[in-house]
Amino acid sequence: MRFDDGVTLTVRFRALPGRAEDLRTALAELALASRKDAGCRRYDLFRRGEDDVLLLENWSARDLLDAHLAQEHVLRFQAGAGGLLAAAPEILEWEPFDLTKTRTEEK
């Protein structure tokens, strides 16, 4: 898979104590629905320990990401997530690294 265009985001979620399983369940449901959205190239979840979850998503275009954010399954997750999260999600947008402009010095 190439990430040379489109939009790539990471979103870090931290569960409230005792709510990690509920958060993972809600995120799994969100991921399964989101993978069906137009323009979704990747929507994967990773965990570190019990309470820390990372979402990695890639969309073919900004307007399709915007449409995804307005979908019922996203709005439903957002409405219910407050009782599961220890802090606001940390959302970062990433740009592709242009390997053609990188030079490796020979030794």
Backbone as ProteinMPNN parsed JSONL, in Angstrom:
{"seq_chain_A": "MRFDDGVTLTVRFRALPGRAEDLRTALAELALASRKDAGCRRYDLFRRGEDDVLLLENWSARDLLDAHLAQEHVLRFQAGAGGLLAAAPEILEWEPFDLTKTRTEEK", "coords_chain_A": {"N_chain_A": [[0.839, -1.173, 0.0], [0.569, 2.175, -0.865], [1.226, 5.377, 0.45], [1.203, 7.797, -0.871], [-0.496, 9.789, -1.485], [-3.649, 11.328, -0.664], [-5.116, 11.267, 2.63], [-3.707, 10.832, 5.753], [-4.169, 9.803, 9.038], [-3.476, 9.6, 12.552], [-4.964, 8.521, 15.539], [-5.018, 8.731, 18.926], [-6.302, 7.028, 21.641], [-7.176, 7.007, 25.064], [-8.283, 4.983, 27.557], [-10.653, 5.331, 30.243], [-10.019, 4.229, 33.614], [-10.947, 0.876, 34.043], [-12.627, 0.887, 31.854], [-11.534, 0.028, 29.49], [-12.047, -2.315, 27.937], [-14.637, -1.787, 27.036], [-14.138, 0.498, 25.495], [-12.438, -0.567, 23.502], [-14.232, -2.336, 22.281], [-16.18, -0.55, 21.284], [-14.574, 0.913, 19.495], [-13.81, -1.127, 17.737], [-16.275, -1.746, 16.536], [-16.734, 0.718, 15.302], [-14.559, 0.75, 13.512], [-15.11, -1.459, 11.819], [-17.44, -0.578, 10.526], [-16.5, 1.81, 9.385], [-14.569, 1.009, 7.554], [-16.054, 0.363, 5.363], [-16.772, 2.741, 4.279], [-16.766, 5.112, 1.606], [-13.712, 5.727, -0.008], [-12.052, 4.913, 2.041], [-8.996, 3.63, 2.787], [-7.461, 2.475, 4.71], [-8.034, 1.452, 8.019], [-7.189, 0.843, 10.889], [-6.649, -0.678, 14.083], [-4.582, -0.522, 16.965], [-3.064, -1.685, 19.968], [-1.622, -0.734, 23.128], [-0.649, -2.004, 25.991], [-3.311, -2.09, 28.39], [-5.023, 0.161, 28.323], [-4.533, 1.907, 26.231], [-5.039, 2.889, 22.943], [-4.419, 2.974, 19.473], [-5.463, 4.423, 16.495], [-5.035, 4.036, 13.088], [-5.546, 5.596, 10.134], [-6.281, 5.912, 6.642], [-7.216, 7.854, 3.904], [-8.518, 8.272, 0.63], [-9.048, 10.829, -0.287], [-9.55, 14.201, 0.847], [-12.228, 15.181, 0.885], [-13.658, 12.816, 1.057], [-12.863, 11.834, 3.514], [-13.999, 13.866, 5.075], [-16.707, 13.344, 4.53], [-16.913, 10.832, 5.703], [-16.589, 11.545, 8.41], [-19.035, 12.64, 8.943], [-20.755, 10.544, 8.979], [-23.28, 8.339, 10.318], [-22.346, 6.25, 12.025], [-19.913, 7.252, 12.953], [-20.678, 9.617, 14.27], [-22.281, 8.486, 16.251], [-20.369, 7.014, 17.699], [-18.771, 9.147, 18.624], [-20.612, 10.481, 20.264], [-20.97, 8.669, 22.337], [-18.456, 8.182, 23.361], [-17.362, 9.816, 25.327], [-17.797, 8.9, 27.96], [-16.013, 6.875, 28.095], [-13.412, 7.649, 27.765], [-10.274, 8.769, 29.078], [-9.086, 11.11, 28.448], [-9.211, 13.715, 25.947], [-9.174, 12.536, 22.557], [-6.048, 12.231, 20.848], [-5.305, 13.654, 17.919], [-3.575, 13.391, 14.954], [-2.409, 14.558, 11.85], [-0.732, 13.252, 9.055], [1.91, 13.661, 6.67], [3.097, 12.255, 3.618], [6.37, 10.883, 3.37], [8.756, 11.899, 1.178], [10.583, 9.821, -0.542], [12.172, 10.07, -2.756], [13.571, 12.365, -2.519], [15.39, 11.983, -0.581], [18.675, 11.465, 0.446], [21.149, 9.034, 0.676], [24.169, 8.715, 2.095], [27.04, 7.248, 0.746], [29.388, 5.01, 2.129]], "CA_chain_A": [[0.0, 0.0, 0.0], [1.321, 3.43, -0.946], [0.601, 6.518, 1.101], [1.77, 8.941, -1.565], [-1.521, 10.811, -1.636], [-4.735, 11.124, 0.274], [-5.008, 11.832, 3.976], [-3.371, 9.832, 6.766], [-4.335, 10.274, 10.41], [-3.427, 8.714, 13.708], [-5.785, 9.001, 16.645], [-4.694, 7.979, 20.134], [-7.363, 7.006, 22.64], [-6.806, 6.464, 26.372], [-9.512, 4.607, 28.264], [-10.804, 5.521, 31.68], [-9.807, 2.974, 34.348], [-12.084, -0.034, 34.04], [-13.454, 1.033, 30.644], [-10.731, -0.316, 28.314], [-12.733, -3.297, 27.096], [-15.752, -1.092, 26.389], [-13.572, 1.356, 24.456], [-11.985, -1.412, 22.388], [-15.432, -2.838, 21.593], [-16.759, 0.568, 20.524], [-13.677, 1.222, 18.387], [-13.894, -2.224, 16.762], [-17.516, -1.533, 15.787], [-16.489, 1.887, 14.451], [-13.633, 0.365, 12.446], [-15.792, -2.332, 10.855], [-18.345, 0.254, 9.72], [-15.733, 2.824, 8.651], [-13.869, 0.364, 6.437], [-16.989, 0.302, 4.24], [-17.001, 4.097, 3.778], [-16.083, 5.463, 0.359], [-12.407, 6.37, 0.123], [-11.261, 4.355, 3.132], [-7.93, 2.722, 2.365], [-6.963, 1.767, 5.895], [-8.674, 1.845, 9.267], [-6.672, -0.235, 11.73], [-6.487, -0.399, 15.504], [-3.445, -1.116, 17.647], [-3.143, -1.409, 21.398], [-0.418, -0.783, 23.949], [-1.167, -2.216, 27.33], [-4.759, -2.256, 28.476], [-5.833, 1.372, 28.209], [-4.024, 2.786, 25.172], [-5.396, 2.39, 21.607], [-4.061, 3.848, 18.364], [-6.163, 4.229, 15.222], [-4.323, 4.498, 11.899], [-6.495, 5.629, 9.027], [-5.841, 6.56, 5.416], [-8.351, 8.146, 3.023], [-8.058, 8.628, -0.715], [-9.23, 12.264, -0.539], [-10.047, 14.98, 1.993], [-13.686, 15.26, 0.902], [-14.184, 11.523, 1.494], [-12.668, 11.837, 4.968], [-15.042, 14.744, 5.625], [-17.977, 12.616, 4.449], [-16.834, 9.794, 6.737], [-16.787, 12.163, 9.725], [-20.455, 12.969, 9.09], [-21.531, 9.302, 8.953], [-23.99, 8.019, 11.555], [-21.543, 5.424, 12.935], [-18.903, 8.118, 13.568], [-21.38, 10.488, 15.212], [-22.716, 7.644, 17.368], [-19.188, 6.763, 18.518], [-18.385, 10.391, 19.286], [-21.586, 10.788, 21.306], [-20.831, 7.741, 23.458], [-17.057, 7.981, 23.763], [-16.99, 10.633, 26.48], [-17.806, 8.092, 29.173], [-14.995, 5.822, 27.995], [-12.08, 8.223, 27.564], [-9.613, 9.478, 30.169], [-8.69, 12.416, 27.903], [-9.616, 13.895, 24.547], [-8.292, 11.826, 21.63], [-4.951, 12.981, 20.236], [-5.45, 13.457, 16.476], [-2.463, 13.941, 14.182], [-2.431, 14.308, 10.402], [0.628, 12.966, 8.583], [2.217, 13.818, 5.248], [4.029, 11.216, 3.177], [7.789, 11.194, 3.296], [9.171, 11.746, -0.209], [11.85, 9.093, -0.555], [13.001, 10.452, -3.905], [14.366, 13.529, -2.141], [16.279, 11.585, 0.501], [19.96, 10.974, -0.03], [21.902, 8.212, 1.59], [25.589, 8.872, 1.778], [27.768, 5.987, 0.681], [30.601, 4.983, 2.939]], "C_chain_A": [[0.884, 1.237, 0.0], [0.52, 4.536, -0.276], [1.124, 7.796, 0.463], [0.739, 10.033, -1.853], [-2.639, 10.516, -0.645], [-4.42, 11.751, 1.616], [-4.751, 10.69, 4.954], [-3.453, 10.471, 8.144], [-3.973, 9.174, 11.388], [-4.275, 9.364, 14.792], [-5.473, 8.107, 17.845], [-5.812, 8.165, 21.156], [-6.815, 6.406, 23.933], [-8.089, 6.226, 27.173], [-9.474, 5.023, 29.726], [-10.517, 4.188, 32.376], [-11.093, 2.144, 34.375], [-12.95, 0.025, 32.796], [-12.724, 0.61, 29.365], [-11.439, -1.288, 27.378], [-13.905, -2.658, 26.354], [-15.258, -0.187, 25.263], [-13.134, 0.529, 23.259], [-13.163, -1.965, 21.597], [-16.044, -1.74, 20.728], [-15.886, 0.917, 19.319], [-13.695, 0.127, 17.324], [-15.15, -2.082, 15.91], [-17.366, -0.354, 14.824], [-15.612, 1.51, 13.263], [-14.326, -0.488, 11.386], [-16.733, -1.542, 9.957], [-17.55, 1.22, 8.845], [-14.997, 2.24, 7.457], [-14.746, 0.265, 5.197], [-17.236, 1.679, 3.624], [-16.186, 4.356, 2.521], [-14.762, 6.166, 0.669], [-11.533, 5.823, 1.225], [-10.26, 3.354, 2.579], [-7.429, 1.879, 3.53], [-7.655, 2.34, 7.119], [-8.361, 0.746, 10.269], [-6.429, 0.235, 13.152], [-5.304, -1.174, 16.066], [-3.579, -0.801, 19.131], [-1.776, -1.504, 22.04], [-0.903, -0.876, 25.383], [-2.676, -2.363, 27.283], [-5.543, -1.025, 28.032], [-5.499, 2.272, 27.034], [-4.305, 2.167, 23.806], [-5.018, 3.438, 20.57], [-4.864, 3.444, 17.136], [-5.302, 4.817, 14.124], [-5.304, 4.43, 10.747], [-5.907, 6.375, 7.836], [-7.041, 6.645, 4.483], [-7.829, 8.629, 1.687], [-8.181, 10.116, -1.012], [-9.84, 12.931, 0.69], [-11.578, 15.01, 2.034], [-14.314, 13.937, 1.335], [-13.961, 11.322, 2.988], [-13.749, 12.686, 5.634], [-16.409, 14.051, 5.613], [-18.028, 11.507, 5.5], [-17.155, 10.378, 8.11], [-18.243, 12.545, 9.994], [-21.354, 11.727, 9.108], [-22.142, 9.015, 10.324], [-23.128, 7.218, 12.528], [-20.447, 6.243, 13.617], [-19.557, 9.012, 14.616], [-21.845, 9.714, 16.445], [-21.533, 7.332, 18.293], [-18.802, 8.014, 19.304], [-19.322, 10.725, 20.448], [-21.4, 9.902, 22.537], [-19.437, 7.617, 24.025], [-16.669, 8.735, 25.027], [-16.918, 9.849, 27.775], [-16.773, 6.99, 29.185], [-13.576, 6.359, 28.037], [-11.562, 8.979, 28.779], [-9.221, 10.892, 29.756], [-9.222, 12.515, 26.483], [-8.67, 13.112, 23.644], [-7.226, 12.769, 21.067], [-4.955, 12.664, 18.743], [-4.294, 14.157, 15.763], [-2.649, 13.583, 12.715], [-0.99, 14.211, 9.927], [0.74, 13.196, 7.091], [3.192, 12.724, 4.844], [5.456, 11.748, 3.112], [8.243, 10.892, 1.871], [10.553, 11.112, -0.266], [12.739, 9.48, -1.72], [13.882, 11.646, -3.586], [15.335, 13.229, -1.005], [17.568, 11.034, -0.085], [20.611, 10.155, 1.066], [23.358, 8.309, 1.165], [26.258, 7.509, 1.8], [29.036, 6.095, 1.493], [31.664, 4.162, 2.282]], "O_chain_A": [[1.835, 1.33, 0.776], [-0.7, 4.617, -0.418], [1.449, 8.759, 1.157], [1.076, 11.081, -2.404], [-2.565, 9.555, 0.121], [-3.576, 12.641, 1.729], [-5.487, 9.704, 4.978], [-2.884, 11.535, 8.388], [-4.135, 7.987, 11.108], [-4.3, 10.585, 14.94], [-5.641, 6.889, 17.788], [-6.21, 9.282, 21.485], [-6.079, 5.419, 23.904], [-8.866, 7.147, 27.426], [-8.418, 5.061, 30.357], [-10.747, 3.129, 31.793], [-12.173, 2.647, 34.686], [-13.922, -0.723, 32.693], [-13.244, 0.812, 28.268], [-11.429, -1.1, 26.162], [-14.138, -2.953, 25.182], [-15.881, -0.109, 24.204], [-13.429, 0.887, 22.119], [-13.099, -2.054, 20.371], [-16.385, -1.977, 19.57], [-16.407, 1.188, 18.237], [-13.605, 0.424, 16.133], [-15.099, -2.276, 14.695], [-17.813, -0.416, 13.678], [-15.892, 1.909, 12.133], [-14.146, -0.262, 10.189], [-16.815, -1.806, 8.758], [-17.895, 1.423, 7.681], [-14.822, 2.923, 6.448], [-14.232, 0.098, 4.091], [-17.846, 1.776, 2.559], [-15.059, 3.879, 2.387], [-14.703, 7.076, 1.496], [-10.375, 6.225, 1.344], [-10.64, 2.351, 1.976], [-7.027, 0.728, 3.36], [-7.838, 3.551, 7.24], [-9.159, -0.168, 10.475], [-6.057, 1.383, 13.395], [-5.057, -2.322, 15.697], [-4.141, 0.228, 19.505], [-0.896, -2.232, 21.583], [-1.495, 0.063, 25.915], [-3.244, -2.721, 26.251], [-6.609, -1.153, 27.43], [-6.134, 3.313, 26.863], [-3.866, 1.05, 23.531], [-5.26, 4.631, 20.755], [-4.933, 2.266, 16.786], [-4.882, 5.97, 14.213], [-5.828, 3.366, 10.417], [-5.147, 7.331, 7.989], [-7.777, 5.677, 4.288], [-6.811, 9.318, 1.623], [-7.491, 10.622, -1.896], [-10.554, 12.298, 1.468], [-12.165, 14.878, 3.108], [-15.396, 13.936, 1.921], [-14.788, 10.703, 3.657], [-14.341, 12.278, 6.633], [-17.174, 14.161, 6.571], [-19.07, 11.275, 6.113], [-17.904, 9.782, 8.884], [-18.632, 12.748, 11.144], [-22.572, 11.844, 9.238], [-21.591, 9.398, 11.355], [-23.166, 7.472, 13.732], [-20.088, 5.948, 14.757], [-19.044, 9.147, 15.727], [-21.804, 10.236, 17.559], [-21.668, 7.378, 19.515], [-18.538, 7.944, 20.504], [-18.875, 11.196, 21.494], [-21.649, 10.342, 23.659], [-19.253, 7.002, 25.075], [-15.74, 8.33, 25.725], [-16.051, 10.115, 28.607], [-16.659, 6.249, 30.162], [-12.636, 5.613, 28.313], [-12.296, 9.726, 29.426], [-9.045, 11.768, 30.603], [-9.633, 11.516, 25.891], [-7.476, 13.03, 23.935], [-7.481, 13.953, 20.843], [-4.647, 11.541, 18.344], [-4.065, 15.353, 15.944], [-3.0, 12.452, 12.377], [-0.134, 14.989, 10.346], [-0.206, 12.96, 6.338], [4.026, 12.31, 5.649], [5.69, 12.924, 2.832], [8.127, 9.757, 1.408], [11.566, 11.782, -0.063], [13.946, 9.241, -1.678], [14.843, 11.915, -4.307], [16.025, 14.127, -0.523], [17.541, 10.224, -1.011], [20.618, 10.543, 2.234], [23.716, 8.02, 0.023], [26.079, 6.721, 2.729], [29.677, 7.146, 1.537], [32.762, 4.026, 2.822]]}, "name": "protein", "num_of_chains": 1, "seq": "MRFDDGVTLTVRFRALPGRAEDLRTALAELALASRKDAGCRRYDLFRRGEDDVLLLENWSARDLLDAHLAQEHVLRFQAGAGGLLAAAPEILEWEPFDLTKTRTEEK"}
